[in-house]
PDB file of C-alpha atoms in Angstrom:
ATOM      1  CA  MET A  59      19.533 -42.885 -83.293  1.00 50.00           C
ATOM      2  CA  GLN A  60      18.273 -45.366 -80.867  1.00 47.00           C
ATOM      3  CA  LYS A  61      20.687 -44.614 -78.685  1.00 45.00           C
ATOM      4  CA  LYS A  62      19.673 -40.790 -78.714  1.00 46.00           C
ATOM      5  CA  HIS A  63      15.650 -42.395 -78.515  1.00 47.00           C
ATOM      6  CA  ARG A  64      16.387 -44.033 -74.916  1.00 51.00           C
ATOM      7  CA  ILE A  65      18.246 -40.976 -73.239  1.00 47.00           C
ATOM      8  CA  GLN A  66      15.385 -38.933 -74.595  1.00 52.00           C
ATOM      9  CA  ARG A  67      12.824 -41.050 -72.285  1.00 54.00           C
ATOM     10  CA  PHE A  68      14.726 -41.544 -69.676  1.00 46.00           C
ATOM     11  CA  ILE A  69      14.883 -37.685 -68.556  1.00 46.00           C
ATOM     12  CA  PHE A  70      11.243 -37.631 -69.918  1.00 46.00           C
ATOM     13  CA  PHE A  71      10.923 -40.532 -66.890  1.00 45.00           C
ATOM     14  CA  LEU A  72      12.764 -38.842 -64.365  1.00 42.00           C
ATOM     15  CA  VAL A  73      11.077 -35.170 -65.026  1.00 40.00           C
ATOM     16  CA  VAL A  74       7.770 -37.119 -64.042  1.00 40.00           C
ATOM     17  CA  VAL A  75       9.425 -39.012 -61.068  1.00 40.00           C
ATOM     18  CA  LEU A  76      10.705 -35.275 -59.204  1.00 41.00           C
ATOM     19  CA  CYS A  77       7.303 -34.036 -60.238  1.00 40.00           C
ATOM     20  CA  LEU A  78       4.401 -36.349 -58.830  1.00 39.00           C
ATOM     21  CA  PRO A  79       5.201 -35.958 -55.265  1.00 39.00           C
ATOM     22  CA  ALA A  80       4.145 -31.755 -56.108  1.00 39.00           C
ATOM     23  CA  CYS A  81       1.376 -33.502 -58.441  1.00 39.00           C
ATOM     24  CA  VAL A  82      -0.161 -34.963 -55.682  1.00 36.00           C
ATOM     25  CA  ARG A  83       0.359 -32.203 -53.220  1.00 37.00           C
ATOM     26  CA  ASN A  84      -1.627 -30.001 -55.313  1.00 37.00           C
ATOM     27  CA  LEU A  85      -4.641 -32.134 -56.871  1.00 36.00           C
ATOM     28  CA  PRO A  86      -8.103 -30.427 -56.530  1.00 37.00           C
ATOM     29  CA  GLY A  87      -9.805 -30.741 -53.514  1.00 38.00           C
ATOM     30  CA  LYS A  88      -6.809 -31.636 -51.108  1.00 37.00           C
ATOM     31  CA  THR A  89      -7.126 -29.973 -48.123  1.00 34.00           C
ATOM     32  CA  VAL A  90      -3.869 -27.862 -47.303  1.00 31.00           C
ATOM     33  CA  GLU A  91      -3.536 -26.748 -43.792  1.00 35.00           C
ATOM     34  CA  PRO A  92      -3.109 -23.604 -42.826  1.00 32.00           C
ATOM     35  CA  THR A  93      -0.020 -22.214 -40.733  1.00 31.00           C
ATOM     36  CA  SER A  94      -1.180 -21.732 -37.591  1.00 32.00           C
ATOM     37  CA  THR A  95      -0.397 -18.230 -35.706  1.00 32.00           C
ATOM     38  CA  VAL A  96      -0.227 -20.203 -32.333  1.00 32.00           C
ATOM     39  CA  THR A  97       1.450 -23.345 -30.920  1.00 34.00           C
ATOM     40  CA  ASP A  98       0.116 -25.776 -29.492  1.00 36.00           C
ATOM     41  CA  ASN A  99       1.544 -27.593 -26.537  1.00 36.00           C
ATOM     42  CA  VAL A 100      -0.158 -30.924 -25.616  1.00 35.00           C
ATOM     43  CA  THR A 101       0.327 -32.202 -22.644  1.00 36.00           C
ATOM     44  CA  GLU A 102      -1.440 -35.521 -21.211  1.00 39.00           C
ATOM     45  CA  LYS A 103      -2.075 -35.300 -17.544  1.00 36.00           C
ATOM     46  CA  ASP A 104      -1.643 -39.270 -14.772  1.00 39.00           C
ATOM     47  CA  ASP A 105      -5.584 -39.412 -15.398  1.00 38.00           C
ATOM     48  CA  GLY A 106      -5.705 -39.406 -19.013  1.00 39.00           C
ATOM     49  CA  ASN A 107      -7.015 -36.692 -19.344  1.00 35.00           C
ATOM     50  CA  VAL A 108      -5.051 -33.945 -22.607  1.00 32.00           C
ATOM     51  CA  PHE A 109      -5.464 -30.344 -21.807  1.00 30.00           C
ATOM     52  CA  THR A 110      -3.578 -28.028 -24.456  1.00 30.00           C
ATOM     53  CA  ASP A 111      -1.303 -24.624 -23.365  1.00 31.00           C
ATOM     54  CA  THR A 112      -1.795 -22.627 -25.972  1.00 28.00           C
ATOM     55  CA  LEU A 113       0.959 -20.319 -27.079  1.00 28.00           C
ATOM     56  CA  PRO A 114      -0.440 -16.230 -28.107  1.00 30.00           C
ATOM     57  CA  VAL A 115       1.248 -14.653 -30.751  1.00 29.00           C
ATOM     58  CA  GLU A 116       3.312 -12.490 -30.507  1.00 32.00           C
ATOM     59  CA  GLY A 117       1.602  -9.309 -30.384  1.00 30.00           C
ATOM     60  CA  THR A 118      -1.512 -10.074 -28.736  1.00 33.00           C
ATOM     61  CA  ALA A 119      -1.737  -9.245 -24.993  1.00 38.00           C
ATOM     62  CA  VAL A 120      -3.608 -12.367 -23.893  1.00 41.00           C
ATOM     63  CA  ALA A 121      -6.245 -11.363 -20.833  1.00 47.00           C
ATOM     64  CA  PRO A 122      -6.608 -13.319 -17.639  1.00 46.00           C
ATOM     65  CA  GLU A 123      -9.217 -16.587 -16.890  1.00 48.00           C
ATOM     66  CA  GLY A 124     -12.701 -15.585 -18.176  1.00 46.00           C
ATOM     67  CA  GLY A 125     -11.445 -12.478 -19.810  1.00 53.00           C
ATOM     68  CA  THR A 126     -10.872 -11.749 -23.923  1.00 59.00           C
ATOM     69  CA  PRO A 127      -7.308 -11.363 -26.099  1.00 71.00           C
ATOM     70  CA  ILE A 128      -5.934  -7.621 -26.110  1.00 78.00           C
ATOM     71  CA  PRO A 129      -4.602  -5.908 -28.481  1.00 83.00           C
ATOM     72  CA  GLU A 130      -0.751  -5.523 -28.161  1.00 84.00           C
ATOM     73  CA  GLY A 131      -0.839  -1.171 -27.269  1.00 87.00           C
ATOM     74  CA  THR A 132      -4.900  -0.955 -26.670  1.00 91.00           C
ATOM     75  CA  THR A 133      -5.440   0.526 -23.005  1.00 94.00           C
ATOM     76  CA  PHE A 134      -8.639   1.622 -20.498  1.00 96.00           C
ATOM     77  CA  GLU A 135      -8.858   4.632 -18.832  1.00 96.00           C
ATOM     78  CA  ASP A 136     -12.413   4.006 -17.951  1.00 97.00           C
ATOM     79  CA  PRO A 137     -12.277   1.383 -15.635  1.00 97.00           C
ATOM     80  CA  TRP A 138     -15.484  -0.352 -16.509  1.00 97.00           C
ATOM     81  CA  GLN A 139     -14.425  -0.451 -20.020  1.00 96.00           C
ATOM     82  CA  TYR A 140     -11.522  -2.224 -18.953  1.00 95.00           C
ATOM     83  CA  CYS A 141     -13.047  -5.541 -16.864  1.00 95.00           C
ATOM     84  CA  ASN A 142     -15.521  -5.481 -19.520  1.00 94.00           C
ATOM     85  CA  ALA A 143     -12.853  -6.406 -21.878  1.00 94.00           C
ATOM     86  CA  VAL A 144     -10.334  -8.431 -19.985  1.00 92.00           C
ATOM     87  CA  GLY A 145     -12.537 -10.646 -17.590  1.00 93.00           C
ATOM     88  CA  THR A 146     -10.997 -11.698 -14.534  1.00 93.00           C
ATOM     89  CA  ILE A 147      -8.185  -9.940 -12.872  1.00 92.00           C
ATOM     90  CA  ASN A 148      -7.558  -9.506  -9.014  1.00 92.00           C
ATOM     91  CA  SER A 149      -4.627  -6.710  -9.937  1.00 90.00           C
ATOM     92  CA  TYR A 150      -5.306  -4.801 -12.953  1.00 90.00           C
ATOM     93  CA  GLY A 151      -1.888  -4.611 -15.875  1.00 89.00           C
ATOM     94  CA  LYS A 152       0.231  -2.007 -18.099  1.00 90.00           C
ATOM     95  CA  GLU A 153      -3.894  -1.905 -20.585  1.00 92.00           C
ATOM     96  CA  TYR A 154      -5.237   0.013 -17.770  1.00 95.00           C
ATOM     97  CA  THR A 155      -3.728   3.738 -17.809  1.00 95.00           C
ATOM     98  CA  GLY A 156      -6.451   5.403 -15.487  1.00 95.00           C
ATOM     99  CA  THR A 157      -6.617   6.635 -12.078  1.00 93.00           C
ATOM    100  CA  PRO A 158      -5.684   3.915  -9.926  1.00 92.00           C
ATOM    101  CA  SER A 159      -8.038   4.691  -6.977  1.00 90.00           C
ATOM    102  CA  PRO A 160     -10.893   6.112  -9.510  1.00 95.00           C
ATOM    103  CA  THR A 161     -12.815   8.494  -6.501  1.00 94.00           C
ATOM    104  CA  VAL A 162     -16.213   7.759  -8.108  1.00 95.00           C
ATOM    105  CA  ILE A 163     -15.607   3.741  -6.960  1.00 97.00           C
ATOM    106  CA  ARG A 164     -13.699   4.773  -3.556  1.00 96.00           C
ATOM    107  CA  GLU A 165     -17.264   7.194  -2.859  1.00 96.00           C
ATOM    108  CA  LEU A 166     -19.121   4.042  -3.324  1.00 96.00           C
ATOM    109  CA  VAL A 167     -17.243   2.327  -1.234  1.00 97.00           C
ATOM    110  CA  LEU A 168     -17.110   3.951   1.566  1.00 97.00           C
ATOM    111  CA  GLU A 169     -20.298   4.748   1.261  1.00 96.00           C
ATOM    112  CA  MET A 170     -20.799   1.149   1.666  1.00 95.00           C
ATOM    113  CA  LEU A 171     -19.445   1.056   4.311  1.00 96.00           C
ATOM    114  CA  ASN A 172     -20.990   4.186   6.435  1.00 96.00           C
ATOM    115  CA  ILE A 173     -17.734   5.899   6.606  1.00 96.00           C
ATOM    116  CA  PRO A 174     -17.930   9.409   7.809  1.00 96.00           C
ATOM    117  CA  GLU A 175     -16.734  12.010   5.099  1.00 94.00           C
ATOM    118  CA  ASP A 176     -14.599  13.339   7.142  1.00 94.00           C
ATOM    119  CA  GLU A 177     -12.437   9.914   7.826  1.00 95.00           C
ATOM    120  CA  ARG A 178     -13.060   8.832   4.288  1.00 94.00           C
ATOM    121  CA  ALA A 179      -9.638  11.106   3.292  1.00 93.00           C
ATOM    122  CA  SER A 180      -6.932   7.671   5.303  1.00 94.00           C
ATOM    123  CA  HIS A 181      -8.972   5.509   3.685  1.00 96.00           C
ATOM    124  CA  ASN A 182      -7.123   2.698   0.350  1.00 96.00           C
ATOM    125  CA  VAL A 183      -9.793   1.540  -1.686  1.00 97.00           C
ATOM    126  CA  ILE A 184      -8.905  -0.779  -4.473  1.00 97.00           C
ATOM    127  CA  TRP A 185     -10.530  -2.558  -7.088  1.00 98.00           C
ATOM    128  CA  ARG A 186     -10.377  -5.885  -9.463  1.00 97.00           C
ATOM    129  CA  CYS A 187     -12.020  -6.844 -12.244  1.00 96.00           C
ATOM    130  CA  ALA A 188     -14.821 -10.178 -11.769  1.00 95.00           C
ATOM    131  CA  SER A 189     -15.901 -11.697 -14.788  1.00 94.00           C
ATOM    132  CA  GLY A 190     -16.638  -8.327 -16.416  1.00 95.00           C
ATOM    133  CA  GLN A 191     -17.375  -6.482 -12.923  1.00 96.00           C
ATOM    134  CA  VAL A 192     -16.419  -4.114 -10.952  1.00 98.00           C
ATOM    135  CA  LEU A 193     -15.907  -4.458  -7.319  1.00 98.00           C
ATOM    136  CA  GLY A 194     -14.041  -2.627  -4.467  1.00 98.00           C
ATOM    137  CA  CYS A 195     -12.867  -3.348  -1.399  1.00 98.00           C
ATOM    138  CA  ASP A 196     -11.497  -0.702   1.722  1.00 98.00           C
ATOM    139  CA  ALA A 197      -7.978  -1.916   2.444  1.00 97.00           C
ATOM    140  CA  SER A 198      -7.839   0.601   5.236  1.00 96.00           C
ATOM    141  CA  ALA A 199     -10.987  -1.696   7.411  1.00 95.00           C
ATOM    142  CA  TYR A 200     -10.251  -4.771   5.408  1.00 95.00           C
ATOM    143  CA  GLN A 201      -6.370  -5.716   4.908  1.00 93.00           C
ATOM    144  CA  THR A 202      -7.126  -9.605   3.565  1.00 95.00           C
ATOM    145  CA  CYS A 203      -8.540  -8.462   0.697  1.00 96.00           C
ATOM    146  CA  LEU A 204      -6.048  -9.951  -1.190  1.00 95.00           C
ATOM    147  CA  ASN A 205      -5.775 -12.290   0.289  1.00 95.00           C
ATOM    148  CA  VAL A 206      -5.667 -15.317  -1.622  1.00 95.00           C
ATOM    149  CA  TYR A 207      -7.366 -18.897   0.850  1.00 96.00           C
ATOM    150  CA  ASP A 208      -5.981 -22.218   1.149  1.00 94.00           C
ATOM    151  CA  LEU A 209      -8.410 -25.120   0.175  1.00 95.00           C
ATOM    152  CA  ASN A 210      -6.248 -27.477   1.471  1.00 94.00           C
ATOM    153  CA  MET A 211      -8.477 -29.628   3.026  1.00 96.00           C
ATOM    154  CA  THR A 212      -4.598 -30.679   5.425  1.00 96.00           C
ATOM    155  CA  PRO A 213      -3.776 -29.777   8.765  1.00 96.00           C
ATOM    156  CA  SER A 214      -0.680 -28.317   9.224  1.00 95.00           C
ATOM    157  CA  ALA A 215       2.028 -29.763  11.631  1.00 96.00           C
ATOM    158  CA  ILE A 216       1.232 -27.109  13.810  1.00 96.00           C
ATOM    159  CA  ILE A 217      -2.732 -26.970  13.718  1.00 97.00           C
ATOM    160  CA  GLU A 218      -1.799 -31.507  14.550  1.00 97.00           C
ATOM    161  CA  GLU A 219       1.054 -30.745  17.080  1.00 97.00           C
ATOM    162  CA  GLU A 220      -1.436 -27.792  18.485  1.00 97.00           C
ATOM    163  CA  CYS A 221      -4.154 -30.580  19.013  1.00 98.00           C
ATOM    164  CA  ARG A 222      -2.231 -32.669  20.991  1.00 97.00           C
ATOM    165  CA  LYS A 223      -1.436 -30.840  23.762  1.00 97.00           C
ATOM    166  CA  ALA A 224      -4.713 -32.245  26.342  1.00 96.00           C
ATOM    167  CA  GLU A 225      -6.053 -28.139  27.566  1.00 96.00           C
ATOM    168  CA  MET A 226      -6.897 -27.577  23.559  1.00 97.00           C
ATOM    169  CA  GLU A 227      -9.387 -30.502  23.603  1.00 97.00           C
ATOM    170  CA  GLY A 228     -12.776 -29.510  22.545  1.00 96.00           C
ATOM    171  CA  LEU A 229     -11.750 -25.804  21.942  1.00 97.00           C
ATOM    172  CA  THR A 230     -11.235 -24.094  18.219  1.00 97.00           C
ATOM    173  CA  LEU A 231      -7.938 -22.108  17.491  1.00 97.00           C
ATOM    174  CA  PRO A 232      -7.501 -19.367  16.866  1.00 96.00           C
ATOM    175  CA  GLN A 233      -5.544 -18.056  13.834  1.00 93.00           C
ATOM    176  CA  ALA A 234      -2.501 -17.705  15.537  1.00 95.00           C
ATOM    177  CA  VAL A 235      -2.099 -21.182  15.191  1.00 96.00           C
ATOM    178  CA  THR A 236      -4.404 -21.923  11.678  1.00 96.00           C
ATOM    179  CA  GLY A 237      -2.461 -19.402  10.280  1.00 93.00           C
ATOM    180  CA  SER A 238      -5.015 -16.424   7.554  1.00 92.00           C
ATOM    181  CA  GLN A 239      -4.021 -18.414   4.131  1.00 94.00           C
ATOM    182  CA  THR A 240      -7.105 -20.699   5.297  1.00 96.00           C
ATOM    183  CA  PRO A 241     -11.226 -20.404   5.778  1.00 97.00           C
ATOM    184  CA  TYR A 242     -11.959 -23.418   7.616  1.00 97.00           C
ATOM    185  CA  GLU A 243     -12.082 -23.444  10.868  1.00 97.00           C
ATOM    186  CA  TRP A 244     -10.469 -26.319  12.793  1.00 98.00           C
ATOM    187  CA  ARG A 245     -11.286 -28.024  16.254  1.00 98.00           C
ATOM    188  CA  CYS A 246      -9.244 -30.198  18.546  1.00 98.00           C
ATOM    189  CA  ILE A 247     -10.666 -33.604  18.744  1.00 98.00           C
ATOM    190  CA  GLY A 248     -10.016 -36.221  20.730  1.00 97.00           C
ATOM    191  CA  GLY A 249      -6.435 -35.394  19.628  1.00 97.00           C
ATOM    192  CA  VAL A 250      -7.301 -34.643  16.614  1.00 97.00           C
ATOM    193  CA  PRO A 251      -7.269 -31.314  14.258  1.00 97.00           C
ATOM    194  CA  LYS A 252     -10.977 -31.903  12.835  1.00 97.00           C
ATOM    195  CA  ILE A 253     -12.728 -29.143  10.240  1.00 97.00           C
ATOM    196  CA  THR A 254     -15.930 -28.533  11.578  1.00 96.00           C
ATOM    197  CA  GLY A 255     -17.043 -25.294   9.658  1.00 96.00           C
ATOM    198  CA  GLN A 256     -15.440 -22.468   7.568  1.00 96.00           C
ATOM    199  CA  GLY A 257     -16.059 -19.779   8.577  1.00 94.00           C
ATOM    200  CA  ILE A 258     -14.687 -17.472   5.849  1.00 96.00           C
ATOM    201  CA  PRO A 259     -16.288 -16.925   2.365  1.00 97.00           C
ATOM    202  CA  VAL A 260     -14.071 -17.548  -0.701  1.00 96.00           C
ATOM    203  CA  ASP A 261     -14.546 -17.256  -4.343  1.00 96.00           C
ATOM    204  CA  GLU A 262     -13.152 -18.884  -7.969  1.00 93.00           C
ATOM    205  CA  GLN A 263     -10.199 -16.308  -7.289  1.00 94.00           C
ATOM    206  CA  GLY A 264      -9.915 -17.557  -4.304  1.00 95.00           C
ATOM    207  CA  LEU A 265     -10.713 -14.304  -2.401  1.00 97.00           C
ATOM    208  CA  ASN A 266     -13.124 -13.112   0.046  1.00 97.00           C
ATOM    209  CA  PRO A 267     -16.373 -12.038  -2.240  1.00 97.00           C
ATOM    210  CA  SER A 268     -18.259 -11.150   1.399  1.00 97.00           C
ATOM    211  CA  ILE A 269     -15.579  -7.625   1.741  1.00 98.00           C
ATOM    212  CA  TRP A 270     -15.865  -7.125  -2.131  1.00 98.00           C
ATOM    213  CA  PHE A 271     -18.928  -4.744  -3.582  1.00 97.00           C
ATOM    214  CA  PRO A 272     -19.870  -4.392  -6.843  1.00 97.00           C
ATOM    215  CA  ILE A 273     -19.458  -0.691  -8.369  1.00 97.00           C
ATOM    216  CA  PRO A 274     -21.792  -0.172 -11.233  1.00 95.00           C
ATOM    217  CA  LYS A 275     -20.864   2.392 -14.122  1.00 92.00           C
ATOM    218  CA  PRO A 276     -22.427   5.693 -12.722  1.00 87.00           C
TER     219      PRO A 276
END
């Protein structure tokens, strides 16, 4: 009989030990962390700062920086509604299903540029979104509408070589030498290239804002 009681006590003790972790996990007041629907990749930069890359859940289209997530399958035919949703984008994505070059945008841009009506048919006007606003550019008049400028202030090897030529002393280098990607004016001073100004303004997207016109919703 005593042996039977010892076996029963042993089994009871074993059950308590096995169930204890589960009981502790579900104590009142214990907060259970929900399963996240996104995956965060945390990376430490060289300067010690930490940034997080958030991977979207499948089925969600993420708008460019400055915008908000757009549910998969959501589409827009109206450029103003589209820009209001995505915020900022240089070229519209699959979510925009409207006319590639809406007449109202095209006409307003060409009107701002004083293009005669009988010449407008040959002009190609493109548009983009910036901070939720529709901007238009005449790609026929400005071939650099979508040119993303390089703000690197280090001269290229070609620029340095050109400034070593005695005849270039004191002269501002032409675009044929500097290239179309730099917004800066380079001048040869003492055989060394120096930046003496910025001939082209550059916005946060790296584009020239002076050739893009805000288009109000009609």
